[in-house]
Tab-separated table of C-alpha atoms in Angstrom:
chain	number	residue	atom	x	y	z
A	1	MET	CA	49.329	-5.005	25.412
A	2	GLU	CA	46.874	-2.114	25.784
A	3	TRP	CA	48.272	-0.690	22.534
A	4	LEU	CA	46.952	-3.706	20.621
A	5	ARG	CA	43.360	-2.516	21.011
A	6	ARG	CA	44.313	0.705	19.206
A	7	ALA	CA	46.187	-1.064	16.381
A	8	ALA	CA	44.729	-0.718	12.896
A	9	CYS	CA	45.427	-4.369	12.116
A	10	VAL	CA	42.809	-5.580	14.601
A	11	ASP	CA	40.075	-5.011	12.040
A	12	GLU	CA	42.016	-6.432	9.071
A	13	ASP	CA	42.466	-9.913	7.643
A	14	PRO	CA	45.526	-11.409	9.443
A	15	GLU	CA	46.669	-13.047	6.190
A	16	LEU	CA	47.486	-9.585	4.826
A	17	PHE	CA	50.272	-9.309	7.419
A	18	PHE	CA	51.842	-12.652	6.522
A	19	PRO	CA	52.414	-12.420	2.762
A	20	VAL	CA	53.679	-15.384	0.791
A	21	GLY	CA	56.881	-14.447	-1.007
A	22	THR	CA	58.703	-11.178	-1.544
A	23	GLY	CA	57.606	-10.386	-5.088
A	24	GLY	CA	54.357	-9.998	-6.989
A	25	PRO	CA	51.338	-10.589	-4.734
A	26	GLY	CA	53.553	-10.923	-1.650
A	27	LEU	CA	55.095	-7.518	-2.268
A	28	ARG	CA	51.662	-5.973	-2.831
A	29	ASP	CA	50.428	-7.472	0.464
A	30	THR	CA	53.511	-6.196	2.310
A	31	GLU	CA	52.923	-2.685	0.973
A	32	ALA	CA	49.200	-2.851	1.792
A	33	ALA	CA	49.958	-4.036	5.323
A	34	GLY	CA	52.391	-1.134	5.723
A	35	ARG	CA	49.652	1.310	4.727
A	36	VAL	CA	47.371	-0.211	7.378
A	37	CYS	CA	50.098	0.166	10.003
A	38	ALA	CA	50.618	3.809	9.061
A	39	ARG	CA	47.019	4.636	10.052
A	40	ARG	CA	47.608	4.338	13.809
A	41	PRO	CA	50.121	5.819	16.276
A	42	VAL	CA	51.030	2.513	17.964
A	43	ARG	CA	53.789	1.510	15.553
A	44	ALA	CA	56.568	1.911	18.139
A	45	GLN	CA	54.824	-0.419	20.578
A	46	CYS	CA	54.107	-2.938	17.820
A	47	LEU	CA	57.710	-2.906	16.638
A	48	ALA	CA	59.061	-3.294	20.175
A	49	PHE	CA	56.684	-6.223	20.703
A	50	ALA	CA	57.841	-7.940	17.493
A	51	LEU	CA	61.533	-7.404	18.281
A	52	ASP	CA	61.162	-8.593	21.858
A	53	LEU	CA	59.493	-11.773	20.609
A	54	GLY	CA	62.064	-12.231	17.861
A	55	GLN	CA	59.252	-12.252	15.309
A	56	THR	CA	60.864	-13.144	12.001
A	57	SER	CA	57.815	-13.532	9.805
A	58	GLY	CA	55.143	-11.149	8.702
A	59	VAL	CA	54.694	-7.407	8.682
A	60	TRP	CA	54.954	-5.707	12.090
A	61	ALA	CA	54.654	-1.930	12.516
A	62	GLY	CA	54.974	-1.558	8.779
A	63	THR	CA	58.336	-3.355	8.674
A	64	CYS	CA	59.024	-6.447	6.615
A	65	GLU	CA	61.102	-9.424	7.701
A	66	GLU	CA	64.308	-8.108	6.107
A	67	GLU	CA	63.994	-4.728	7.830
A	68	ARG	CA	63.724	-6.360	11.239
A	69	VAL	CA	66.617	-8.755	10.663
A	70	ALA	CA	69.148	-6.206	9.370
A	71	PRO	CA	67.952	-2.690	10.198
A	72	PRO	CA	69.991	0.378	9.251
A	73	ARG	CA	72.065	1.754	12.139
A	74	THR	CA	70.387	5.150	11.931
A	75	THR	CA	66.860	4.030	12.745
A	76	ALA	CA	65.020	3.751	16.025
A	77	LEU	CA	64.769	0.065	15.212
A	78	TYR	CA	68.547	-0.301	15.596
A	79	ALA	CA	68.493	1.743	18.802
A	80	HIS	CA	65.901	-0.614	20.272
A	81	ARG	CA	67.988	-3.642	19.366
A	82	ALA	CA	71.187	-2.096	20.707
A	83	THR	CA	69.532	-1.265	24.024
A	84	LYS	CA	68.061	-4.740	24.331
A	85	SER	CA	71.385	-6.332	23.362
A	86	SER	CA	73.346	-4.373	25.964
A	87	ARG	CA	70.822	-5.352	28.660
A	88	THR	CA	71.173	-8.988	27.640
A	89	ARG	CA	74.983	-8.866	27.665
A	90	SER	CA	75.141	-7.185	31.063
A	91	SER	CA	72.676	-9.632	32.608
A	92	THR	CA	74.515	-12.669	31.274
A	93	HIS	CA	78.072	-11.510	31.961
A	94	ILE	CA	79.887	-14.045	34.139
A	95	ARG	CA	82.763	-12.872	36.272
A	96	THR	CA	85.590	-15.360	36.443
A	97	THR	CA	88.184	-14.726	39.154
A	98	LYS	CA	90.278	-17.011	41.318
């Protein structure tokens, strides 16, 4: 959590990162939050934190809810999910033999 002290959002109004709706004012807040996130180099840590927690609401590392739920396969976001998913599958695999 050391990265959190270097995050640009620490000095911003938290409501900016949890916009109401996906159009109009909500869209403007999402875009503004993304610009705040772009100011600091801790986006990867923030995104990993949000994905690990399964954070489904708000703007995290400049990503909106939809981007975190269904990311494109070519992004680092997908790579993070794929790695986490394979770790989860391998740790929960049950061997059934007689």
